Structure formats: structure tokens, C-alpha cells
Amino acid sequence: MIGARPGQRIVLFAFSGIWWVQPFVNQPFTRVQPDSTWSNSTHFGTKYAALLVEGNYQPPANINALPPAGNGVVAVAVVNGSPEFWQTWWFLLLATLAAAGMVAAYFFQRMVLLGSEEKRFREAIETMPAMAFSARSDGHWTFVNRGWVEFTGLNVAQSAGVGWQTAVHPDDLSHLLNKWLRSLASGEPLEHELRIRRVVDGAHHWFLMRSQALRDMHGKILRWYGAATDIEDRKRAEQLQAALAHANRVNTMGELVASISHELAQPLMASTMNAKASLRWLQHEPPDLAKAREGTKKIIEAGTLASEIIDRLRSLYKKAPPKRELVVINEVVVEMTGMLKSEARRHGVSIRIDLKDDLPMTVADRVQLQQVLMNLMLNGIEVMNETGGVLTVKSQSNALGGFEVTINDTGPGLPPGKADQLFEAFFTTKPQGSGMGLSISKSIIEAHGGHIWATNNEGRGATFHFTMPPAVEDQSATK
Ligand code: ADP
């Protein structure tokens, strides 16, 4: 029995055919710490030592000598033993062969697996509903999939190198090549839309070609992989959209023409009538110069309005911002009633105005407000065309600090069931109507931060209302 304290060592000498015989392996030195560090020196056979935890240890039964201990060595045992079977050379050879065999088997299995993965990958590339290709780092094509071969009729050999270019539409080729060369130089992915010729009927289809570089771990380009997907349907849709956009533009032009004729009809009519009237006054014997002068003034007013309308439309076309100026609404109402008086009279309509004093000013495009008033008043006059009646234009302040203008007629009232469509463009119940007046008015009023709507009167007729916000910054100017 050998007693040892922590830090002490037991030294054992092994005499065996195999130098790494470790007497502890099959002997009951059971308290050796699992993490003991073995030191190893070779000055006499092989010496093994381990730090021991405190405890008692049974030396091996075949120890035949115990040399004296010292220098922290608790005991020295000299062990004679024959190697165990796993310590023999033939076992080691077998074990090595077995390990090598396992490694070989593993590699073989991986290769089979990779082979089948590669096969699956190839199959996927071959059968995918797109055309795929790969190229060397210099852009030289080396592979095309079945999709490509079937569509273009060019097999792998015919497509190799630059052969694939024969399938590209001549108009698209130089642009594509420019981009492709740029990608090859920079390593940036390629993305390009081009037409490719279909072998069966010679028709060109639109494709989106994309190509991406495969790089090694240092970033060097190894290959390029690419695919071209059919975007013929998308292209058709785009072309259709472009055609529609064109049709829309034509429509918008139609709208513009409709709105120009609508806005200009009145001042033109007014000036023609006033010109005729002035002519009549001049032909009087003696000529009534005062009346002729008045008529001429009205012609000038109408002409000025017409040219302002044209200017405004032109600036609308140029997308110029509308004018912003301080506007006293009552002035605009008075101007417009003055302008439309004779037109109203012609239809047996009398115009009344009921204007509230001290209304706040508003910031607006004056001509656009004139247009709104003219649209609403002309509509009112028109609906009383056959019956005659009264058109009342009223201004009053509203709860939001701005003002409300109402145009009230004694006509037939709003078209039943259609009241919510009146402000839509092209909605009209008149055989010659454009359906633009109210929709233009609505966009003008709303662009100024106001509202516009229509109601049926309790008695006869309809009332059109619009509101405008006060000129906040220039409130002082209203006082
Ligand atoms: P248009 O006068 O060219 O038809 P508008 O946009 O000016 O276009 O008006 C659209 C429709 O609104 C008119 O066709 C008419 O049915 C209705 N409407 C407009 N003003 C009145 C009104 N004062 N009374 C009744 N209906 C009106």
C-alpha cells in the first residue's frame, strides 16, 4: 500500500516491449485524478508520474522492486508486463487500416451524394421554365440549358463562345454587349431586357436576362451564371399601358378642349351681343353714343376675361402655379352678375344679389373664382331657360371664419337620383353639355381649400354652395 498526499508523485518504471505501456491502465491506481498531467522522461526506460489526490493506492501486483523514494516521490515501482492486445503492432496496423477504410468510405459516400445532388441540380436547370447559361470569367459561354436550346434552336456547341449572340435581336445586341462587357470588367451583375429569336416561327420574344458572377473565397470571378426569363406578357402589358396612356392624353386634350370651349363660350357670346347692340346704337339716327360706349366697354370686359381665361388655361397646361392674390368675393360677384345680366335677361331670368358686407378676404386666383361663379350662374340661367325665374347670388360669413356663396335658382331642381354625380367630369344631362363645368369648379374650389356642394330647395329649384377659407396671413388687410 502506498500513501500519497496531493502534490506528491508516484513514479513507476515500465519494462515492456512497447514503450507506452502505462501500468495505471490495468492496475488499481483508481484515485488518479482524471485531469492529472503526465510527465514523461526517458532517462531510464520510460517514467510516468501523476499528481495524486490524497488517499491510499494499491500498487500493481507484478511490481517486483520498490526503489527508494525521495524528492517528493512517494514510491517508485518497477513494473514488468507484457503488452495488452491493443498495444501490439498488429492491432495498431488493423486499427489504422480500419480507420483509413472508414475515411475512404465516408469520402466515397460524399462523392456519391454530391454526384446525385449535381445530377438533381442539372436536371432542375435543364427542366426549369427559363433559359439558363454559364460562361467563363472572360464571358465565353460554355453551357446552355434545354430551355435555351429548344427556344433558340442553338445547341450547346452552337451557343458556345459568342455563338449565342446570333439568337439576339440585332437592335438589342450592341446595347446588351456593352452592358455584358461592363459587367465582365466590374463583376457587377448583369440585368438587361432584350429580344431573343424563337426558332419555330422566327418571332422575337422579350426576355429579361440576368447574370451573376460566382467568386472564389478571395473574390476572384470563377464563372458567370445567367438566366433569361420570358417577359413577353409583361412587355405586352406595358405596351398596352402606353397605348392607354396615350389614349388618356388624347382624352385629357379632349377635356381641355371641352373646358376651353365651355369657359370661352360666355365671354365670346357676350362680346358678340354687345357688339351687335353697339352697332345698333350707332346706326340710330342720331347715334346713341352713350349706349354704344357702354356696349363697347362690355366688349372690352368680355375680351379681357376671355384672354385671362386663355392665359389661365395656358398656365394650367404649363403646370404653372395658379395666381394667389387677395380677393374680395363681393367684387367678383358684382363683376359676374354684371357680365351675365344680359344673358339672363335673354332667358327671362332676373338676377338678384344679396351680399353681406365686411366679409373676410380670401387668397385666391381671381380668374378661377370668376370661372366658378360663371359656371354656377350659367347653369342656373340655363335650367330656367324655358320657364324664366330668379337667380339669387348670396354671400355670407360661415362658421369657419371664411365665407359661403350660394347660387339659388327656381328651376326644376337637381336631376333625381343623380345629385352625387353632378361634380364628376363628363356628367351631364344636357344634349349639348360637356359635363365639365361643375367638375372644373370643384377642382378649383378644393385647390383653394374650400368646399362645393349642391342642395335642392325646399320649394322650387336648386342651390349651389361653395365656401372659401379666410386669408389668414392678411387678416389685417380685411379690416
Ligand atoms: P354641363 O352643364 O355641361 O352639363 P356641368 O358640370 O355644368 O355640365 O353640370 C352637370 C350637370 O349638373 C348638368 O348637366 C345638370 O344635370 C346638373 N346641374 C348643374 N346645375 C344645375 C342646376 N342649377 N339645377 C339643376 N341641375 C343642375
Short mmCIF file of N, CA and C and ligand atoms in Angstrom, two decimals, residues 262 375-384 391 407-415 418-419 421-441 454-456 461-464, ligand 1:
data_model
loop_
_atom_site.label_atom_id
_atom_site.label_comp_id
_atom_site.label_asym_id
_atom_site.label_seq_id
_atom_site.Cartn_x
_atom_site.Cartn_y
_atom_site.Cartn_z
N HIS A 262 -66.08 75.61 -73.16
CA HIS A 262 -67.10 75.95 -72.16
C HIS A 262 -66.82 77.32 -71.54
N ASN A 375 -69.68 79.48 -64.06
CA ASN A 375 -70.23 78.15 -64.29
C ASN A 375 -71.54 77.97 -63.55
N LEU A 376 -71.53 78.33 -62.26
CA LEU A 376 -72.71 78.08 -61.44
C LEU A 376 -73.88 78.96 -61.88
N MET A 377 -73.56 80.22 -62.21
CA MET A 377 -74.64 81.12 -62.61
C MET A 377 -75.20 80.73 -63.97
N LEU A 378 -74.32 80.36 -64.91
CA LEU A 378 -74.80 79.96 -66.24
C LEU A 378 -75.67 78.71 -66.15
N ASN A 379 -75.23 77.75 -65.29
CA ASN A 379 -76.05 76.55 -65.09
C ASN A 379 -77.44 76.93 -64.61
N GLY A 380 -77.47 77.86 -63.63
CA GLY A 380 -78.76 78.30 -63.08
C GLY A 380 -79.62 78.95 -64.15
N ILE A 381 -78.99 79.82 -64.95
CA ILE A 381 -79.75 80.51 -66.01
C ILE A 381 -80.28 79.48 -67.01
N GLU A 382 -79.39 78.50 -67.30
CA GLU A 382 -79.77 77.51 -68.31
C GLU A 382 -80.97 76.67 -67.89
N VAL A 383 -81.02 76.28 -66.59
CA VAL A 383 -82.15 75.43 -66.18
C VAL A 383 -83.47 76.20 -66.14
N MET A 384 -83.38 77.53 -66.12
CA MET A 384 -84.62 78.31 -66.12
C MET A 384 -84.88 78.87 -67.51
N LEU A 391 -82.55 84.15 -60.26
CA LEU A 391 -81.26 83.59 -59.83
C LEU A 391 -80.73 84.50 -58.72
N ILE A 407 -75.71 80.09 -54.92
CA ILE A 407 -76.34 80.48 -56.18
C ILE A 407 -77.64 79.68 -56.25
N ASN A 408 -78.73 80.39 -56.12
CA ASN A 408 -80.02 79.75 -55.94
C ASN A 408 -80.90 80.00 -57.16
N ASP A 409 -81.49 78.93 -57.72
CA ASP A 409 -82.37 79.15 -58.87
C ASP A 409 -83.77 78.63 -58.58
N THR A 410 -84.68 78.94 -59.46
CA THR A 410 -86.06 78.48 -59.28
C THR A 410 -86.40 77.52 -60.42
N GLY A 411 -85.40 76.75 -60.83
CA GLY A 411 -85.57 75.79 -61.91
C GLY A 411 -86.17 74.48 -61.43
N PRO A 412 -85.91 73.40 -62.17
CA PRO A 412 -86.55 72.12 -61.85
C PRO A 412 -85.90 71.37 -60.69
N GLY A 413 -84.79 71.86 -60.19
CA GLY A 413 -84.11 71.12 -59.11
C GLY A 413 -83.10 70.15 -59.70
N LEU A 414 -82.33 69.50 -58.80
CA LEU A 414 -81.25 68.62 -59.25
C LEU A 414 -81.84 67.37 -59.92
N PRO A 415 -81.14 66.81 -60.89
CA PRO A 415 -81.65 65.60 -61.54
C PRO A 415 -81.83 64.49 -60.51
N LYS A 418 -79.34 61.60 -59.12
CA LYS A 418 -78.01 61.81 -59.72
C LYS A 418 -77.23 62.88 -58.98
N ALA A 419 -77.82 63.35 -57.87
CA ALA A 419 -77.24 64.52 -57.20
C ALA A 419 -75.77 64.31 -56.84
N GLN A 421 -73.57 62.74 -58.52
CA GLN A 421 -72.67 62.61 -59.68
C GLN A 421 -72.41 63.94 -60.38
N LEU A 422 -73.11 64.99 -59.92
CA LEU A 422 -73.05 66.26 -60.65
C LEU A 422 -71.63 66.76 -60.86
N PHE A 423 -70.79 66.52 -59.82
CA PHE A 423 -69.45 67.11 -59.87
C PHE A 423 -68.43 66.22 -60.57
N GLU A 424 -68.92 65.09 -61.08
CA GLU A 424 -67.99 64.22 -61.80
C GLU A 424 -67.79 64.76 -63.21
N ALA A 425 -66.54 64.61 -63.71
CA ALA A 425 -66.26 65.10 -65.06
C ALA A 425 -67.13 64.34 -66.05
N PHE A 426 -67.59 65.01 -67.05
CA PHE A 426 -68.41 64.46 -68.15
C PHE A 426 -69.83 64.10 -67.74
N PHE A 427 -70.22 64.34 -66.49
CA PHE A 427 -71.61 64.06 -66.15
C PHE A 427 -72.47 65.22 -66.64
N THR A 428 -73.40 64.90 -67.49
CA THR A 428 -74.28 65.95 -67.99
C THR A 428 -75.64 65.36 -68.30
N THR A 429 -76.66 66.15 -68.14
CA THR A 429 -78.00 65.69 -68.54
C THR A 429 -78.46 66.51 -69.74
N LYS A 430 -77.54 67.36 -70.26
CA LYS A 430 -77.93 68.21 -71.38
C LYS A 430 -77.46 67.61 -72.70
N PRO A 431 -78.27 67.67 -73.72
CA PRO A 431 -77.88 67.06 -75.00
C PRO A 431 -76.56 67.62 -75.52
N GLN A 432 -76.31 68.90 -75.32
CA GLN A 432 -75.07 69.51 -75.81
C GLN A 432 -74.07 69.77 -74.69
N GLY A 433 -74.34 69.21 -73.52
CA GLY A 433 -73.49 69.53 -72.36
C GLY A 433 -72.13 68.85 -72.46
N SER A 434 -71.15 69.47 -71.77
CA SER A 434 -69.82 68.84 -71.74
C SER A 434 -69.61 68.09 -70.44
N GLY A 435 -70.41 68.44 -69.43
CA GLY A 435 -70.22 67.80 -68.13
C GLY A 435 -68.93 68.22 -67.46
N MET A 436 -68.36 69.36 -67.86
CA MET A 436 -67.08 69.78 -67.30
C MET A 436 -67.21 70.90 -66.28
N GLY A 437 -68.24 71.74 -66.42
CA GLY A 437 -68.34 72.96 -65.61
C GLY A 437 -68.22 72.70 -64.12
N LEU A 438 -69.06 71.78 -63.63
CA LEU A 438 -69.05 71.55 -62.19
C LEU A 438 -67.77 70.86 -61.74
N SER A 439 -67.25 69.96 -62.58
CA SER A 439 -66.04 69.26 -62.14
C SER A 439 -64.85 70.22 -62.11
N ILE A 440 -64.80 71.15 -63.07
CA ILE A 440 -63.73 72.16 -63.02
C ILE A 440 -63.90 73.05 -61.79
N SER A 441 -65.16 73.44 -61.54
CA SER A 441 -65.43 74.31 -60.38
C SER A 441 -64.99 73.62 -59.10
N ALA A 454 -74.21 70.83 -53.68
CA ALA A 454 -75.50 71.30 -54.20
C ALA A 454 -76.62 70.73 -53.36
N THR A 455 -77.68 71.52 -53.21
CA THR A 455 -78.86 71.02 -52.47
C THR A 455 -80.10 71.39 -53.27
N ASN A 456 -81.15 70.65 -53.00
CA ASN A 456 -82.45 71.01 -53.59
C ASN A 456 -83.13 72.03 -52.69
N GLY A 461 -86.48 74.52 -57.45
CA GLY A 461 -85.10 74.82 -57.82
C GLY A 461 -84.02 74.21 -56.94
N ALA A 462 -82.79 74.61 -57.25
CA ALA A 462 -81.62 74.06 -56.57
C ALA A 462 -80.72 75.19 -56.11
N THR A 463 -79.87 74.89 -55.14
CA THR A 463 -78.89 75.87 -54.68
C THR A 463 -77.51 75.23 -54.73
N PHE A 464 -76.57 75.95 -55.33
CA PHE A 464 -75.17 75.52 -55.33
C PHE A 464 -74.43 76.39 -54.31
P1 ADP B 1 -72.99 70.67 -68.26
O1 ADP B 1 -73.69 71.92 -67.85
O2 ADP B 1 -72.13 70.84 -69.43
O3 ADP B 1 -73.91 69.54 -68.33
P2 ADP B 1 -71.99 70.83 -65.59
O4 ADP B 1 -70.87 70.19 -64.92
O5 ADP B 1 -72.07 72.29 -65.57
O6 ADP B 1 -72.01 70.32 -67.08
O7 ADP B 1 -73.30 70.25 -64.92
C1 ADP B 1 -73.52 68.89 -64.81
C2 ADP B 1 -74.94 68.57 -64.63
O8 ADP B 1 -75.37 69.06 -63.35
C3 ADP B 1 -75.87 69.24 -65.59
O9 ADP B 1 -75.94 68.54 -66.81
C4 ADP B 1 -77.17 69.19 -64.84
O10 ADP B 1 -77.76 67.91 -64.93
C5 ADP B 1 -76.75 69.39 -63.40
N1 ADP B 1 -76.91 70.76 -62.97
C6 ADP B 1 -75.98 71.74 -62.95
N2 ADP B 1 -76.53 72.89 -62.47
C7 ADP B 1 -77.80 72.64 -62.18
C8 ADP B 1 -78.88 73.42 -61.64
N3 ADP B 1 -78.74 74.72 -61.32
N4 ADP B 1 -80.09 72.83 -61.48
C9 ADP B 1 -80.23 71.52 -61.79
N5 ADP B 1 -79.25 70.73 -62.29
C10 ADP B 1 -78.06 71.27 -62.49
#
